[in-house]
Amino acid sequence: MPLHPGGVGHAPPPQGFFSSKIQRHKGFREIRGGRLRDLPADAIEERLAHAYAACGEEEGRFLGGDVFAVFAKRVSAAFHRLVAAPDWRSLLLVAHDGVNRAILCDALGCGPAALATLEQDYACLNIIDLEPDGSGGWRPLVRTVNMTAYDPVKEGLHATSMEQVVRSRRRV
Protein backbone atom coordinates (compact mmCIF):
# COMPACT_ATOMS: atom_id res chain seq x y z
CA MET A 1 0.00 0.00 0.00
CA PRO A 2 2.05 3.00 -1.17
CA LEU A 3 1.14 6.13 0.70
CA HIS A 4 1.98 9.69 -0.25
CA PRO A 5 1.62 12.65 2.16
CA GLY A 6 -0.16 14.84 -0.41
CA GLY A 7 -0.53 18.57 -0.32
CA VAL A 8 0.92 21.48 -2.21
CA GLY A 9 4.42 20.93 -3.55
CA HIS A 10 4.29 17.15 -3.32
CA ALA A 11 4.57 15.59 -6.75
CA PRO A 12 3.13 12.08 -6.96
CA PRO A 13 5.31 9.24 -8.29
CA PRO A 14 5.05 8.49 -12.02
CA GLN A 15 1.88 6.72 -13.21
CA GLY A 16 2.30 2.95 -13.03
CA PHE A 17 5.31 3.20 -10.70
CA PHE A 18 3.57 1.11 -8.04
CA SER A 19 1.42 -1.95 -8.57
CA SER A 20 -1.17 -0.78 -6.05
CA LYS A 21 -3.10 2.42 -5.62
CA ILE A 22 -1.32 5.47 -4.20
CA GLN A 23 -3.19 7.07 -1.32
CA ARG A 24 -2.79 10.53 0.15
CA HIS A 25 -3.14 11.10 3.86
CA LYS A 26 -3.26 14.56 5.45
CA GLY A 27 -2.09 13.14 8.78
CA PHE A 28 1.36 12.83 7.22
CA ARG A 29 1.56 16.46 6.08
CA GLU A 30 4.99 17.91 6.83
CA ILE A 31 5.55 20.22 9.78
CA ARG A 32 5.00 23.84 8.83
CA GLY A 33 6.99 26.83 9.93
CA GLY A 34 5.73 30.35 10.37
CA ARG A 35 6.60 33.17 8.00
CA LEU A 36 10.32 33.74 7.68
CA ARG A 37 9.68 37.42 7.12
CA ASP A 38 8.33 37.57 10.69
CA LEU A 39 11.76 36.55 12.03
CA PRO A 40 14.51 39.13 12.55
CA ALA A 41 16.57 39.24 9.34
CA ASP A 42 19.84 38.69 11.20
CA ALA A 43 18.44 35.55 12.89
CA ILE A 44 16.87 33.70 9.94
CA GLU A 45 19.86 31.50 9.07
CA GLU A 46 20.51 30.57 12.70
CA ARG A 47 16.83 29.74 13.26
CA LEU A 48 16.67 27.65 10.07
CA ALA A 49 19.82 25.72 10.92
CA HIS A 50 18.43 24.92 14.38
CA ALA A 51 14.75 24.67 13.49
CA TYR A 52 14.21 21.67 15.77
CA ALA A 53 15.92 23.21 18.83
CA ALA A 54 12.66 24.01 20.65
CA CYS A 55 11.16 20.53 20.19
CA GLY A 56 11.57 19.70 23.89
CA GLU A 57 9.73 22.82 25.08
CA GLU A 58 6.07 22.42 26.07
CA GLU A 59 4.84 24.93 23.48
CA GLY A 60 7.95 24.78 21.26
CA ARG A 61 7.28 25.69 17.66
CA PHE A 62 8.94 24.86 14.37
CA LEU A 63 10.21 28.22 13.10
CA GLY A 64 7.28 29.99 14.75
CA GLY A 65 4.71 27.71 13.09
CA ASP A 66 3.43 24.29 14.14
CA VAL A 67 3.77 23.25 17.78
CA PHE A 68 6.09 20.22 17.84
CA ALA A 69 3.97 18.22 20.31
CA VAL A 70 0.76 18.79 18.30
CA PHE A 71 2.51 17.89 15.05
CA ALA A 72 4.03 14.71 16.54
CA LYS A 73 0.65 13.69 17.98
CA ARG A 74 -1.03 14.15 14.56
CA VAL A 75 1.59 12.07 12.76
CA SER A 76 1.59 9.39 15.46
CA ALA A 77 -2.22 9.11 15.34
CA ALA A 78 -2.17 8.82 11.54
CA PHE A 79 0.53 6.15 11.69
CA HIS A 80 -1.31 4.14 14.35
CA ARG A 81 -4.58 4.31 12.39
CA LEU A 82 -2.77 3.20 9.27
CA VAL A 83 -1.03 0.19 10.80
CA ALA A 84 -4.23 -0.84 12.61
CA ALA A 85 -5.96 -1.34 9.24
CA PRO A 86 -6.25 -5.07 8.45
CA ASP A 87 -5.82 -4.70 4.68
CA TRP A 88 -2.08 -4.22 4.29
CA ARG A 89 1.06 -6.32 4.36
CA SER A 90 3.79 -3.94 3.13
CA LEU A 91 3.81 -0.18 3.22
CA LEU A 92 5.94 2.44 1.52
CA LEU A 93 5.44 5.80 3.15
CA VAL A 94 6.99 8.66 1.19
CA ALA A 95 7.36 11.55 3.63
CA HIS A 96 9.50 14.50 4.55
CA ASP A 97 12.05 15.10 7.30
CA GLY A 98 9.73 16.08 10.14
CA VAL A 99 7.19 13.32 9.50
CA ASN A 100 9.97 10.73 9.41
CA ARG A 101 11.39 12.07 12.67
CA ALA A 102 7.96 11.97 14.35
CA ILE A 103 7.32 8.36 13.28
CA LEU A 104 10.77 7.30 14.44
CA CYS A 105 10.34 9.05 17.81
CA ASP A 106 7.04 7.25 18.26
CA ALA A 107 8.54 3.88 17.28
CA LEU A 108 11.49 4.42 19.62
CA GLY A 109 9.22 5.59 22.44
CA CYS A 110 11.11 8.82 22.99
CA GLY A 111 8.47 11.43 22.16
CA PRO A 112 8.74 14.76 20.34
CA ALA A 113 11.54 16.06 22.59
CA ALA A 114 13.89 13.83 20.56
CA LEU A 115 12.91 15.21 17.13
CA ALA A 116 16.15 17.23 17.02
CA THR A 117 18.33 14.18 17.69
CA LEU A 118 17.26 12.19 14.62
CA GLU A 119 18.81 13.49 11.41
CA GLN A 120 16.99 12.79 8.15
CA ASP A 121 19.17 13.42 5.12
CA TYR A 122 17.62 14.08 1.72
CA ALA A 123 16.18 10.91 0.13
CA CYS A 124 17.02 8.76 3.15
CA LEU A 125 15.45 5.42 3.95
CA ASN A 126 14.09 4.31 7.31
CA ILE A 127 12.83 0.78 7.90
CA ILE A 128 10.46 -0.09 10.72
CA ASP A 129 9.13 -3.63 10.99
CA LEU A 130 5.92 -4.08 12.92
CA GLU A 131 5.52 -7.38 14.70
CA PRO A 132 2.31 -8.54 16.40
CA ASP A 133 2.57 -7.96 20.15
CA GLY A 134 0.16 -10.72 21.16
CA SER A 135 -2.61 -8.35 22.25
CA GLY A 136 -3.84 -7.36 18.80
CA GLY A 137 -1.38 -4.49 18.51
CA TRP A 138 2.05 -4.05 17.01
CA ARG A 139 5.55 -3.81 18.40
CA PRO A 140 7.83 -1.60 16.29
CA LEU A 141 11.31 -2.82 15.48
CA VAL A 142 13.46 -0.04 14.02
CA ARG A 143 15.86 -1.70 11.59
CA THR A 144 17.31 1.18 9.60
CA VAL A 145 17.50 4.92 10.22
CA ASN A 146 18.62 7.63 7.78
CA MET A 147 20.27 5.31 5.24
CA THR A 148 21.34 7.19 2.13
CA ALA A 149 22.25 5.23 -0.98
CA TYR A 150 24.36 8.15 -2.25
CA ASP A 151 26.53 8.19 0.90
CA PRO A 152 25.81 5.15 3.10
CA VAL A 153 28.57 5.81 5.64
CA LYS A 154 27.96 9.58 5.75
CA GLU A 155 31.50 10.32 4.63
CA GLY A 156 30.43 13.48 2.83
CA LEU A 157 27.35 14.34 4.89
CA HIS A 158 28.47 16.58 7.71
CA ALA A 159 25.81 19.28 7.57
CA THR A 160 22.29 18.60 8.79
CA SER A 161 19.43 18.81 6.32
CA MET A 162 18.40 22.15 7.85
CA GLU A 163 21.97 23.48 7.53
CA GLN A 164 21.76 22.46 3.88
CA VAL A 165 18.57 24.52 3.56
CA VAL A 166 20.52 27.53 4.85
CA ARG A 167 23.30 26.90 2.30
CA SER A 168 20.79 26.63 -0.55
CA ARG A 169 19.21 29.95 0.52
CA ARG A 170 22.60 31.62 0.28
CA ARG A 171 23.01 30.43 -3.32
CA VAL A 172 19.70 31.93 -4.42
XYZ file of N, CA, C and O in Angstrom, residues 29-40 44 47-48 51 60-68 162 169:
108
model
N 1.104 15.185 6.623
C 1.560 16.460 6.082
C 2.769 16.937 6.884
O 2.819 16.818 8.103
N 3.751 17.475 6.187
C 4.991 17.914 6.828
C 4.736 19.045 7.818
O 3.782 19.820 7.673
N 5.612 19.137 8.803
C 5.547 20.220 9.778
C 5.706 21.550 9.038
O 6.472 21.653 8.080
N 4.967 22.542 9.497
C 5.003 23.845 8.830
C 5.561 24.904 9.755
O 5.190 24.990 10.925
N 6.436 25.710 9.197
C 6.988 26.832 9.928
C 6.111 28.053 9.759
O 5.185 28.070 8.941
N 6.419 29.073 10.532
C 5.734 30.354 10.366
C 6.346 31.093 9.183
O 7.089 30.520 8.373
N 6.061 32.356 9.106
C 6.596 33.166 8.005
C 8.012 33.607 8.342
O 8.251 34.217 9.398
N 8.928 33.327 7.443
C 10.318 33.736 7.681
C 10.437 35.252 7.788
O 11.276 35.757 8.531
N 9.592 35.957 7.078
C 9.677 37.424 7.125
C 9.299 37.970 8.503
O 9.581 39.128 8.811
N 8.658 37.149 9.330
C 8.327 37.574 10.692
C 9.505 37.410 11.648
O 9.443 37.879 12.790
N 10.561 36.740 11.201
C 11.756 36.553 12.029
C 12.716 37.714 11.785
O 12.758 38.274 10.695
N 13.504 38.086 12.774
C 14.513 39.128 12.552
C 15.467 38.700 11.429
O 15.919 37.550 11.407
N 17.522 34.710 10.782
C 16.870 33.697 9.944
C 17.748 32.472 9.735
O 17.300 31.336 9.920
N 18.092 30.407 12.932
C 16.826 29.735 13.260
C 16.567 28.567 12.319
O 16.092 27.520 12.746
N 16.843 28.750 11.029
C 16.669 27.648 10.072
C 17.583 26.480 10.401
O 17.152 25.324 10.419
N 16.214 24.604 13.499
C 14.751 24.672 13.489
C 14.094 23.719 14.480
O 12.974 23.956 14.918
N 6.940 24.524 22.279
C 7.954 24.784 21.265
C 7.383 24.692 19.868
O 6.588 23.807 19.565
N 7.800 25.614 19.031
C 7.282 25.690 17.657
C 8.395 25.539 16.634
O 9.523 25.943 16.873
N 8.032 25.002 15.505
C 8.942 24.859 14.373
C 8.964 26.189 13.623
O 7.992 26.556 12.964
N 10.035 26.933 13.767
C 10.205 28.224 13.100
C 9.004 29.139 13.276
O 8.563 29.806 12.348
N 8.421 29.131 14.462
C 7.282 29.990 14.745
C 5.957 29.474 14.204
O 4.934 30.144 14.323
N 5.938 28.274 13.659
C 4.707 27.711 13.089
C 4.130 26.621 13.962
O 3.774 26.865 15.115
N 4.037 25.414 13.424
C 3.431 24.287 14.136
C 4.100 24.020 15.479
O 5.335 24.095 15.598
N 3.279 23.676 16.464
C 3.773 23.252 17.777
C 4.271 21.813 17.618
O 3.549 20.954 17.113
N 5.498 21.551 18.017
C 6.095 20.224 17.838
C 5.227 19.108 18.414
O 5.007 18.091 17.766
N 18.790 20.750 7.668
C 18.399 22.151 7.847
C 19.575 23.094 7.579
O 19.384 24.196 7.068
N 19.742 28.580 0.506
C 19.206 29.952 0.524
C 20.274 30.961 0.140
O 20.002 31.941 -0.525
